[in-house]
XYZ file of C-alpha atoms in Angstrom:
456
model
C -18.031 2.280 -7.894
C -20.786 3.472 -10.112
C -18.845 5.285 -12.893
C -17.337 3.293 -15.809
C -14.639 5.802 -16.030
C -12.798 7.118 -13.008
C -10.635 10.194 -12.572
C -7.260 8.539 -12.162
C -5.760 5.074 -12.360
C -2.204 4.175 -11.220
C -1.126 0.808 -12.681
C 1.809 -1.482 -13.185
C 3.174 -1.007 -9.653
C 3.950 -2.953 -6.585
C 1.525 -1.886 -3.838
C 3.205 -1.629 -0.285
C 1.092 -1.824 2.727
C 2.268 -2.255 6.400
C 2.055 -5.969 6.053
C 2.268 -6.907 2.321
C 3.686 -6.149 -1.126
C 1.681 -7.225 -4.265
C 1.478 -6.240 -7.828
C -1.470 -4.173 -8.948
C -2.851 -0.699 -9.097
C -5.224 1.914 -7.597
C -8.280 3.572 -9.066
C -9.272 6.970 -7.613
C -12.427 8.827 -8.242
C -13.574 12.216 -6.646
C -10.541 12.259 -4.454
C -11.187 8.672 -2.975
C -9.740 5.361 -3.591
C -12.436 3.230 -5.105
C -10.539 0.026 -6.079
C -7.203 -1.653 -5.317
C -6.722 -4.570 -7.745
C -4.660 -6.312 -10.427
C -4.245 -4.132 -13.499
C -6.620 -6.180 -15.546
C -9.430 -5.403 -13.192
C -8.833 -1.647 -13.056
C -11.549 0.634 -14.784
C -10.851 3.056 -17.539
C -9.691 6.470 -16.381
C -9.466 10.066 -17.582
C -5.822 9.938 -16.477
C -3.444 7.035 -16.143
C -0.042 6.872 -14.257
C 2.271 4.013 -15.153
C 4.263 3.226 -12.104
C 6.748 1.248 -14.329
C 7.090 -1.498 -11.852
C 8.071 0.827 -9.010
C 6.591 0.646 -5.548
C 3.211 2.479 -4.700
C 3.179 3.573 -1.047
C 0.390 5.363 0.973
C 1.037 9.064 0.876
C 3.571 9.849 3.428
C 2.390 11.673 6.592
C 4.806 14.051 8.198
C 3.658 14.814 11.778
C 6.375 17.155 12.824
C 6.792 20.268 10.701
C 7.612 23.916 11.695
C 6.233 26.052 8.641
C 6.672 29.235 10.942
C 4.052 31.154 9.117
C 2.633 33.518 10.367
C 5.504 35.201 12.148
C 8.631 34.114 10.215
C 7.756 33.951 6.483
C 11.275 34.890 5.617
C 12.151 31.393 6.850
C 9.424 29.466 5.386
C 5.648 29.710 4.442
C 2.906 27.247 3.584
C 3.477 27.574 -0.276
C 7.196 26.884 -0.113
C 6.955 24.133 2.604
C 4.066 22.324 0.723
C 6.152 22.373 -2.521
C 8.958 20.730 -0.725
C 6.608 18.304 0.850
C 5.117 17.347 -2.467
C 8.551 16.971 -4.035
C 9.533 14.735 -1.162
C 6.474 12.346 -1.313
C 4.685 13.917 1.623
C 0.994 14.216 1.062
C -0.111 15.445 4.557
C 1.991 17.399 7.050
C 1.072 18.496 10.481
C 2.288 22.005 11.360
C 3.634 22.675 14.900
C 2.409 25.840 16.958
C 5.808 27.624 17.066
C 4.820 30.552 14.953
C 3.847 34.194 15.967
C 1.419 34.425 17.421
C 1.769 30.873 18.836
C -1.128 28.539 18.316
C -2.395 28.633 21.875
C -5.858 29.996 21.063
C -8.532 29.164 18.624
C -8.280 32.566 17.082
C -4.583 31.947 16.269
C -5.430 28.384 15.136
C -8.065 29.572 12.633
C -5.903 32.388 11.277
C -3.038 29.849 10.477
C -5.690 27.399 9.031
C -6.871 30.101 6.801
C -3.455 30.953 5.651
C -2.548 27.486 4.944
C -5.798 26.825 3.003
C -4.826 29.649 0.646
C -1.254 28.533 0.021
C -0.699 24.859 0.588
C -0.655 22.448 -2.287
C -0.918 19.342 -0.212
C -3.152 18.476 2.814
C -2.278 19.683 6.267
C -3.305 19.489 9.935
C -2.397 21.630 12.819
C -1.011 21.236 16.311
C -2.046 23.543 19.208
C 0.086 24.414 22.222
C -0.597 25.024 25.929
C -0.649 28.364 27.525
C 0.281 27.728 31.138
C -1.803 30.698 32.137
C -5.040 29.417 30.507
C -4.914 25.680 30.022
C -8.643 25.482 29.315
C -7.737 26.716 25.826
C -6.561 23.201 25.108
C -10.132 21.890 25.139
C -11.109 24.612 22.671
C -8.273 23.884 20.390
C -9.308 20.109 20.488
C -12.783 21.129 19.415
C -11.404 23.215 16.569
C -9.633 19.999 15.209
C -6.056 20.184 16.658
C -4.309 16.874 16.213
C -2.473 17.283 19.427
C -0.542 19.729 21.478
C 3.189 20.497 21.732
C 5.114 21.535 24.862
C 8.672 22.413 25.686
C 10.508 21.289 28.819
C 13.334 23.821 27.896
C 13.185 27.590 27.338
C 11.506 28.395 23.842
C 11.625 31.660 22.067
C 7.928 31.361 21.188
C 6.281 28.999 23.720
C 6.387 29.261 27.459
C 8.631 26.410 28.911
C 6.656 23.893 31.143
C 8.204 23.558 34.602
C 7.472 20.162 36.364
C 4.382 21.411 38.076
C 2.927 23.051 34.999
C 3.835 19.899 33.044
C 1.675 17.746 35.371
C -1.274 20.129 35.280
C -1.087 20.427 31.477
C -0.957 16.640 31.090
C -4.138 16.386 33.292
C -5.980 18.807 30.916
C -4.638 16.980 27.811
C -6.011 13.761 29.127
C -9.449 15.271 29.003
C -9.181 16.028 25.362
C -8.083 12.473 24.317
C -5.239 13.913 22.262
C -1.457 13.274 22.451
C 0.847 15.911 23.883
C 4.293 15.943 22.366
C 7.226 17.278 24.469
C 10.639 18.580 23.493
C 12.521 16.560 26.208
C 15.703 18.241 27.442
C 16.665 19.556 30.883
C 17.163 23.350 30.502
C 19.102 23.626 33.674
C 21.693 21.090 32.728
C 21.941 22.786 29.285
C 22.377 26.262 30.826
C 25.102 25.099 33.116
C 27.143 23.377 30.403
C 26.617 26.092 27.864
C 27.989 28.740 30.301
C 31.074 26.583 31.056
C 31.832 26.127 27.426
C 31.397 29.794 26.661
C 33.732 30.845 29.572
C 36.332 28.233 28.087
C 36.222 30.210 24.911
C 34.775 27.227 22.810
C 33.427 28.444 19.445
C 33.546 25.144 17.480
C 30.410 23.546 16.365
C 31.089 20.453 18.390
C 30.593 22.496 21.498
C 26.881 22.399 20.917
C 26.718 18.630 21.445
C 28.714 18.952 24.639
C 26.419 21.832 25.934
C 23.425 19.569 25.479
C 24.711 16.113 26.862
C 22.541 12.962 26.643
C 21.755 13.204 30.368
C 19.722 16.341 29.779
C 17.493 14.321 27.292
C 17.431 11.348 29.539
C 16.400 13.148 32.573
C 13.650 15.099 30.788
C 12.342 12.026 29.049
C 12.107 10.153 32.316
C 10.434 13.107 34.055
C 7.836 13.466 31.194
C 7.055 9.830 31.372
C 6.614 9.926 35.135
C 4.188 12.924 34.850
C 2.262 11.216 32.110
C 1.850 8.050 34.144
C 0.575 10.165 36.944
C -1.889 12.065 34.788
C -2.789 9.157 32.467
C -2.462 11.110 29.330
C -1.112 10.147 25.954
C 2.513 11.213 25.534
C 4.684 11.482 22.399
C 8.370 12.181 22.709
C 9.439 14.122 19.656
C 12.864 13.973 17.896
C 14.588 11.399 20.075
C 18.268 11.562 19.404
C 19.602 8.619 21.446
C 18.201 5.011 22.120
C 19.345 5.494 25.746
C 16.147 7.325 26.363
C 13.904 4.567 25.073
C 13.683 2.297 28.170
C 11.603 5.028 29.911
C 9.189 4.942 26.985
C 9.139 1.163 26.300
C 8.741 0.080 30.017
C 5.796 2.581 30.471
C 4.162 1.064 27.359
C 4.645 -2.412 28.877
C 2.682 -1.102 31.837
C -0.099 -0.141 29.585
C 0.413 3.569 29.039
C 0.143 5.197 25.766
C 3.633 6.581 25.456
C 5.591 6.692 22.262
C 8.700 8.121 20.642
C 9.773 9.476 17.140
C 13.020 10.153 15.642
C 14.207 11.984 12.645
C 16.454 11.438 9.557
C 19.288 13.644 10.731
C 19.773 11.473 13.817
C 19.706 8.404 11.628
C 22.357 9.718 9.353
C 24.728 12.080 11.078
C 26.988 12.001 14.234
C 28.346 14.778 16.294
C 31.615 14.201 14.391
C 29.849 15.812 11.369
C 29.163 19.049 13.274
C 32.200 21.000 12.082
C 31.580 19.963 8.431
C 27.933 20.886 8.576
C 28.373 24.226 10.514
C 25.191 25.985 11.220
C 23.091 23.723 9.008
C 23.835 20.875 11.424
C 22.624 22.684 14.596
C 19.351 21.179 15.768
C 18.095 20.410 19.268
C 18.693 17.847 20.623
C 22.199 17.832 18.982
C 23.728 15.054 16.922
C 25.020 12.141 18.873
C 27.500 9.242 18.494
C 27.768 6.566 15.826
C 26.365 4.001 18.343
C 23.346 6.196 18.798
C 22.714 6.147 15.074
C 22.837 2.366 14.830
C 20.789 1.980 17.991
C 18.081 4.181 16.668
C 17.869 2.173 13.497
C 17.545 -0.962 15.455
C 14.712 0.697 17.542
C 12.897 1.759 14.360
C 13.175 -1.875 13.144
C 11.859 -3.573 16.221
C 9.121 -1.142 17.073
C 10.516 0.715 19.995
C 10.394 3.868 17.955
C 6.995 4.251 16.432
C 7.322 7.196 14.065
C 9.917 8.980 11.744
C 9.187 12.645 11.130
C 11.292 15.422 9.493
C 11.200 18.083 12.244
C 11.401 20.533 9.305
C 12.344 23.739 10.880
C 14.053 26.158 8.381
C 15.997 29.309 9.345
C 17.510 32.074 7.111
C 20.955 31.664 5.887
C 21.987 34.734 7.978
C 20.648 32.908 10.977
C 22.626 29.785 10.223
C 25.905 31.596 9.408
C 26.231 33.357 12.683
C 28.901 32.550 15.420
C 28.221 29.125 16.882
C 26.341 30.230 20.120
C 24.096 32.570 18.127
C 22.949 30.132 15.354
C 19.202 29.507 15.409
C 18.581 25.890 15.681
C 16.631 23.909 13.123
C 17.025 21.945 9.869
C 15.295 21.796 6.538
C 14.137 18.198 6.070
C 10.613 17.622 4.721
C 11.842 17.116 1.167
C 14.778 14.884 2.017
C 13.151 12.793 4.641
C 11.907 9.947 2.583
C 15.022 9.927 0.455
C 17.141 9.414 3.501
C 15.076 6.616 4.909
C 14.995 4.816 1.480
C 18.589 5.156 1.038
C 19.975 4.479 4.616
C 17.066 2.321 5.679
C 15.369 0.168 3.040
C 18.356 0.018 0.554
C 20.801 -0.780 3.300
C 18.486 -3.625 4.646
C 18.069 -1.855 8.098
C 14.198 -1.796 7.596
C 11.727 -3.178 5.087
C 9.346 -1.045 2.950
C 6.521 -2.415 5.038
C 8.064 -0.959 8.169
C 8.630 2.348 6.346
C 4.989 2.482 5.619
C 4.140 1.793 9.347
C 6.459 4.492 10.684
C 5.893 7.201 8.052
C 2.326 6.715 6.986
C 0.006 4.433 8.848
C 1.057 4.850 12.466
C 1.348 8.716 12.231
C -2.069 8.811 10.770
C -3.467 6.485 13.559
C -1.871 8.466 16.389
C -3.058 11.937 15.165
C -6.557 11.251 14.121
C -6.411 11.234 10.410
C -6.697 7.476 9.842
C -8.097 5.827 7.752
C -8.615 8.935 5.651
C -4.833 9.040 5.457
C -1.964 6.591 5.926
C -3.418 3.624 4.042
C -4.235 2.300 0.587
C -7.760 0.941 0.901
C -11.230 1.742 -0.558
C -12.752 4.863 0.942
C -9.486 6.404 1.910
C -8.164 9.658 0.296
C -6.433 8.917 -2.970
C -2.967 9.863 -1.489
C -0.157 7.837 -3.132
C 3.628 8.172 -3.202
C 5.501 6.214 -6.053
C 9.113 5.559 -5.199
C 12.068 4.260 -7.366
C 14.353 2.371 -5.117
C 17.118 2.309 -7.728
C 17.315 5.987 -8.463
C 20.472 7.548 -7.219
C 20.973 11.334 -6.916
C 23.309 13.695 -5.239
C 21.426 16.084 -2.998
C 22.060 19.814 -3.902
C 19.977 22.884 -2.729
C 19.387 24.081 -6.155
C 17.295 20.963 -6.901
C 15.388 21.344 -3.734
C 12.186 23.515 -3.291
C 13.021 25.112 0.207
C 12.642 28.717 0.674
C 15.633 28.585 3.081
C 18.449 27.767 0.760
C 20.365 25.149 2.706
C 20.190 21.369 3.504
C 22.546 19.410 5.955
C 22.512 16.756 3.200
C 24.198 18.919 0.637
C 26.535 16.896 -1.549
C 25.482 13.409 -0.245
C 24.365 10.869 -2.783
C 21.136 9.116 -1.775
C 19.616 5.902 -3.407
C 15.834 5.794 -3.665
C 13.417 8.649 -4.297
C 9.810 9.540 -4.729
C 9.001 10.068 -8.390
C 5.228 10.768 -8.178
C 3.117 12.257 -5.437
C -0.595 12.199 -5.632
C -2.984 14.044 -3.257
C -6.620 13.135 -3.590
C -6.263 11.880 -6.949
C -4.265 14.783 -8.315
C -0.572 14.668 -9.229
C 1.149 17.403 -7.229
C 4.677 16.479 -7.987
C 6.433 14.308 -10.654
C 10.088 13.773 -11.108
C 10.963 16.772 -9.051
C 8.622 19.042 -10.717
C 5.754 20.772 -8.986
C 2.276 20.409 -10.505
C 0.203 21.210 -7.546
C -1.308 24.766 -7.129
C -1.509 26.850 -3.922
C -5.002 26.486 -2.346
C -5.381 22.801 -3.362
C -4.307 21.425 0.081
C -7.123 20.764 2.408
C -7.315 21.134 6.249
C -7.605 17.731 7.794
C -9.084 17.966 11.405
C -8.585 15.305 14.126
C -11.274 12.637 14.046
C -11.215 9.676 16.425
C -11.177 6.353 14.554
C -13.969 4.073 15.267
C -13.480 0.848 13.346
C -16.822 -0.748 12.107
C -17.722 -4.010 13.826
């Protein structure tokens, strides 16, 4: 550190890593962390943030976000999504390829990258997707910086579903890239059968959604994806797991030496299928909500390491799309702004997980898995100056008028949560504070995948 005065100092806080909590602060200069130390050792700074005894976390990394722009800007776009991210303590998000055109080519990848660079106020990375008719594009997308690839084992409006044969071939090509492929693991044939039965029976209640997509659909698809990944030898990431019953397939494969992991999302850690009728269209997401026992089992799995990552699966729809008759509702929930609050409230403040474990599943591990570590996900010298300061004692009722979503709904409407982000810092710049947005569109940077090679 050559300068006597740095750009920003955050002091008077409790720094949280994946293994420790200690009092001190952070100095940031030219976007990078230059010192982590006790307050008395911190340099002078042009700007000083007093953490007021609150906890200083590495900036939250949300690896599963559907901005849906280009294609569906009426649902969301990079400016709105990144504002919600900033207000929610998320400093880096990774956008899924389910936009129009889908991110199956380098051309589409670069067009979306340019759009995000112009409009995002926080940093971002991009996923690619397989085109079953041209799997070689996966290698080109990897070269362009894609952090991984997303595939569907069910029908998708945007992406072509992967039947078992195509899944295996896709996995083999993905292995050559060294990236993860994430899969939406549900069996489409089971879902189609039960959906048709329920429609014929005249069911129009929201709970019918959970019955149309039973656990067995998720279990079968998860087991098949794991089996194909073991055959191909690729890295596999099961997104939005809704039931711990699917975990043995993942955990047993990992014990055998395969790189196969699972994530879950805040809505699966909070709601049950008994909430479907109360939530209405806002509670329809796929897989659907499950039982009370699934919620508690997922928390146990987050705590003991069987689940590796918590992400938002932020996937907004318009109010019109959410207010349709049950079978016509477009699935997807807003979540990037409330994600950290839910985990602080239901996880840390209720003693289900520690702050250290939160840092592991929401910052460090996501950054490691998807090629942005140690630039992101950790508080250490040389890393980007991304910090999220949280107040564990702050209680607030969630209302849509206080959130920054373009889509004006949240499944958490009316619920009081304890614990919230109060300052979000990206590369040394305050982008959100106390719910107010300070970041400007175009500040966010594209973060390409980079293999981590630790120094010896």
